[in-house]
């Protein structure tokens, strides 16, 4: 006979968190004890009894976190919104559920995504574009994010992590891997098409290489250095172009891609936006897929309308993934097609990791282990 007894967890009054101090160019992150959040209303109508409390074991560290802490986007400061913890790549276990939660149970593994909740009723939410909902709650900006070990999530927008996917893989899937999956899917590329990744040695790019390979595409990596070349080839790149040792990167891309040009360029490194259009060459139907988010007002793409028309080329953006695409990306990991590309750090190195990411010194993805101090 099945044991239907619900798991019970001891929930502390406080938990560890990476708290941003001095938002702006001179910010840093301090590890502090903060109160464990109560299940309560946020920006949407009261939903206390429909929420779950998640104890995170791991959080990825994302470039978007840097922008929130640097305050270099055209957005309010975190502190002005009552937020002290960035982060939106959390993975852990549900330890408490509200009285009206229907399906989720304590003990189930769950993740925290860049969007904590949406209105669920607008046209965007009803057409698979919920990430663009005007009522979206932005994790790590409008509410405390995954730099805090205990977080609250509404049942209807909580992602369940399947068996066989570790928290250190699942955390980055909540944002970086799933976002690049959505971008590849929305590009419409077919098996055998050339997919070019400027900034391929970073976390988003390297996950993009793996997913592109798994989806039957021919990935070309652009980055620099022997370490990143090795990692990119190991993670699915068919070719690697070292931009520091290549006199004309665009010519080399076109040469590799049938002498015509890329079918799509997935821009994860924002410095590549100005040159990205040249990688399309003469490819009819070629697409620039914008993924990396630069500081406000920097790094533009100079688009020639004639080129767009005569070559049927286009530029398109992807913000983050909706629920369905996050689930799809987790399935790639469960099947062994999306492997870990992260370095795991203890809590004590939180600020060091964030600053290393800011300086561009991290290959792959950085993940903080909440259970290692």
PDB file of N, CA and C in Angstrom, residues 7 18 31 33 58 66 102 127 156 161 174 204 243-244 255 257 281 289-290 312 317 334 337 340 355:
ATOM      1  N   UNK A   7       5.719  14.737   3.470  1.00  0.00           N
ATOM      2  CA  UNK A   7       6.977  15.044   4.134  1.00  0.00           C
ATOM      3  C   UNK A   7       6.860  16.353   4.906  1.00  0.00           C
ATOM      4  N   UNK A  18      22.999  36.002  -0.545  1.00  0.00           N
ATOM      5  CA  UNK A  18      23.958  36.941  -1.114  1.00  0.00           C
ATOM      6  C   UNK A  18      23.250  38.266  -1.331  1.00  0.00           C
ATOM      7  N   UNK A  31      27.465  37.942   2.036  1.00  0.00           N
ATOM      8  CA  UNK A  31      26.677  36.812   2.533  1.00  0.00           C
ATOM      9  C   UNK A  31      26.176  37.163   3.926  1.00  0.00           C
ATOM     10  N   UNK A  33      22.719  36.591   6.949  1.00  0.00           N
ATOM     11  CA  UNK A  33      21.513  35.876   7.362  1.00  0.00           C
ATOM     12  C   UNK A  33      20.325  36.811   7.164  1.00  0.00           C
ATOM     13  N   UNK A  58      21.043  25.303  -4.929  1.00  0.00           N
ATOM     14  CA  UNK A  58      21.994  25.919  -5.851  1.00  0.00           C
ATOM     15  C   UNK A  58      21.354  27.094  -6.566  1.00  0.00           C
ATOM     16  N   UNK A  66      24.034  40.880 -12.902  1.00  0.00           N
ATOM     17  CA  UNK A  66      24.988  41.993 -12.882  1.00  0.00           C
ATOM     18  C   UNK A  66      24.307  43.298 -13.267  1.00  0.00           C
ATOM     19  N   UNK A 102      -2.812  22.556  -5.091  1.00  0.00           N
ATOM     20  CA  UNK A 102      -3.535  21.353  -5.522  1.00  0.00           C
ATOM     21  C   UNK A 102      -2.634  20.159  -5.817  1.00  0.00           C
ATOM     22  N   UNK A 127      -1.289  33.150 -25.159  1.00  0.00           N
ATOM     23  CA  UNK A 127      -0.775  32.770 -26.479  1.00  0.00           C
ATOM     24  C   UNK A 127       0.682  32.314 -26.409  1.00  0.00           C
ATOM     25  N   UNK A 156       1.228  27.610  -9.771  1.00  0.00           N
ATOM     26  CA  UNK A 156       0.960  27.511 -11.209  1.00  0.00           C
ATOM     27  C   UNK A 156       2.160  27.878 -12.070  1.00  0.00           C
ATOM     28  N   UNK A 161      11.569  19.932 -11.332  1.00  0.00           N
ATOM     29  CA  UNK A 161      12.816  19.381 -11.872  1.00  0.00           C
ATOM     30  C   UNK A 161      12.709  17.860 -11.915  1.00  0.00           C
ATOM     31  N   UNK A 174      17.070  27.179 -15.760  1.00  0.00           N
ATOM     32  CA  UNK A 174      15.933  28.058 -15.506  1.00  0.00           C
ATOM     33  C   UNK A 174      15.996  29.336 -16.345  1.00  0.00           C
ATOM     34  N   UNK A 204      25.838  30.808 -21.613  1.00  0.00           N
ATOM     35  CA  UNK A 204      24.713  30.715 -22.540  1.00  0.00           C
ATOM     36  C   UNK A 204      25.175  30.108 -23.857  1.00  0.00           C
ATOM     37  N   UNK A 243      38.678  34.861 -32.450  1.00  0.00           N
ATOM     38  CA  UNK A 243      38.571  36.197 -33.046  1.00  0.00           C
ATOM     39  C   UNK A 243      39.836  37.029 -32.868  1.00  0.00           C
ATOM     40  N   UNK A 244      40.679  36.670 -31.893  1.00  0.00           N
ATOM     41  CA  UNK A 244      41.922  37.422 -31.697  1.00  0.00           C
ATOM     42  C   UNK A 244      43.016  36.997 -32.672  1.00  0.00           C
ATOM     43  N   UNK A 255      33.105  31.388 -45.106  1.00  0.00           N
ATOM     44  CA  UNK A 255      33.849  30.275 -45.703  1.00  0.00           C
ATOM     45  C   UNK A 255      33.405  28.939 -45.114  1.00  0.00           C
ATOM     46  N   UNK A 257      30.583  28.273 -43.551  1.00  0.00           N
ATOM     47  CA  UNK A 257      29.150  28.034 -43.789  1.00  0.00           C
ATOM     48  C   UNK A 257      28.849  27.958 -45.284  1.00  0.00           C
ATOM     49  N   UNK A 281      26.457  36.896 -44.289  1.00  0.00           N
ATOM     50  CA  UNK A 281      26.933  36.895 -45.671  1.00  0.00           C
ATOM     51  C   UNK A 281      25.790  37.085 -46.646  1.00  0.00           C
ATOM     52  N   UNK A 289      19.662  36.362 -34.144  1.00  0.00           N
ATOM     53  CA  UNK A 289      18.852  36.082 -32.963  1.00  0.00           C
ATOM     54  C   UNK A 289      19.519  36.748 -31.760  1.00  0.00           C
ATOM     55  N   UNK A 290      18.873  37.772 -31.222  1.00  0.00           N
ATOM     56  CA  UNK A 290      19.420  38.548 -30.107  1.00  0.00           C
ATOM     57  C   UNK A 290      19.087  37.859 -28.786  1.00  0.00           C
ATOM     58  N   UNK A 312      16.024  38.586 -47.712  1.00  0.00           N
ATOM     59  CA  UNK A 312      14.997  38.076 -46.796  1.00  0.00           C
ATOM     60  C   UNK A 312      15.580  37.794 -45.405  1.00  0.00           C
ATOM     61  N   UNK A 317      14.512  38.975 -31.363  1.00  0.00           N
ATOM     62  CA  UNK A 317      15.002  38.861 -29.993  1.00  0.00           C
ATOM     63  C   UNK A 317      14.274  37.808 -29.180  1.00  0.00           C
ATOM     64  N   UNK A 334      17.780  15.634 -18.948  1.00  0.00           N
ATOM     65  CA  UNK A 334      17.399  14.316 -18.437  1.00  0.00           C
ATOM     66  C   UNK A 334      17.857  13.203 -19.376  1.00  0.00           C
ATOM     67  N   UNK A 337      21.630  14.978 -23.020  1.00  0.00           N
ATOM     68  CA  UNK A 337      22.023  15.777 -24.178  1.00  0.00           C
ATOM     69  C   UNK A 337      22.457  17.190 -23.798  1.00  0.00           C
ATOM     70  N   UNK A 340      26.625  19.244 -17.772  1.00  0.00           N
ATOM     71  CA  UNK A 340      27.063  20.372 -16.941  1.00  0.00           C
ATOM     72  C   UNK A 340      28.253  21.094 -17.554  1.00  0.00           C
ATOM     73  N   UNK A 355      32.124  39.103  -9.203  1.00  0.00           N
ATOM     74  CA  UNK A 355      33.100  40.040  -9.770  1.00  0.00           C
ATOM     75  C   UNK A 355      33.896  39.396 -10.902  1.00  0.00           C
TER      76      UNK A 355
END
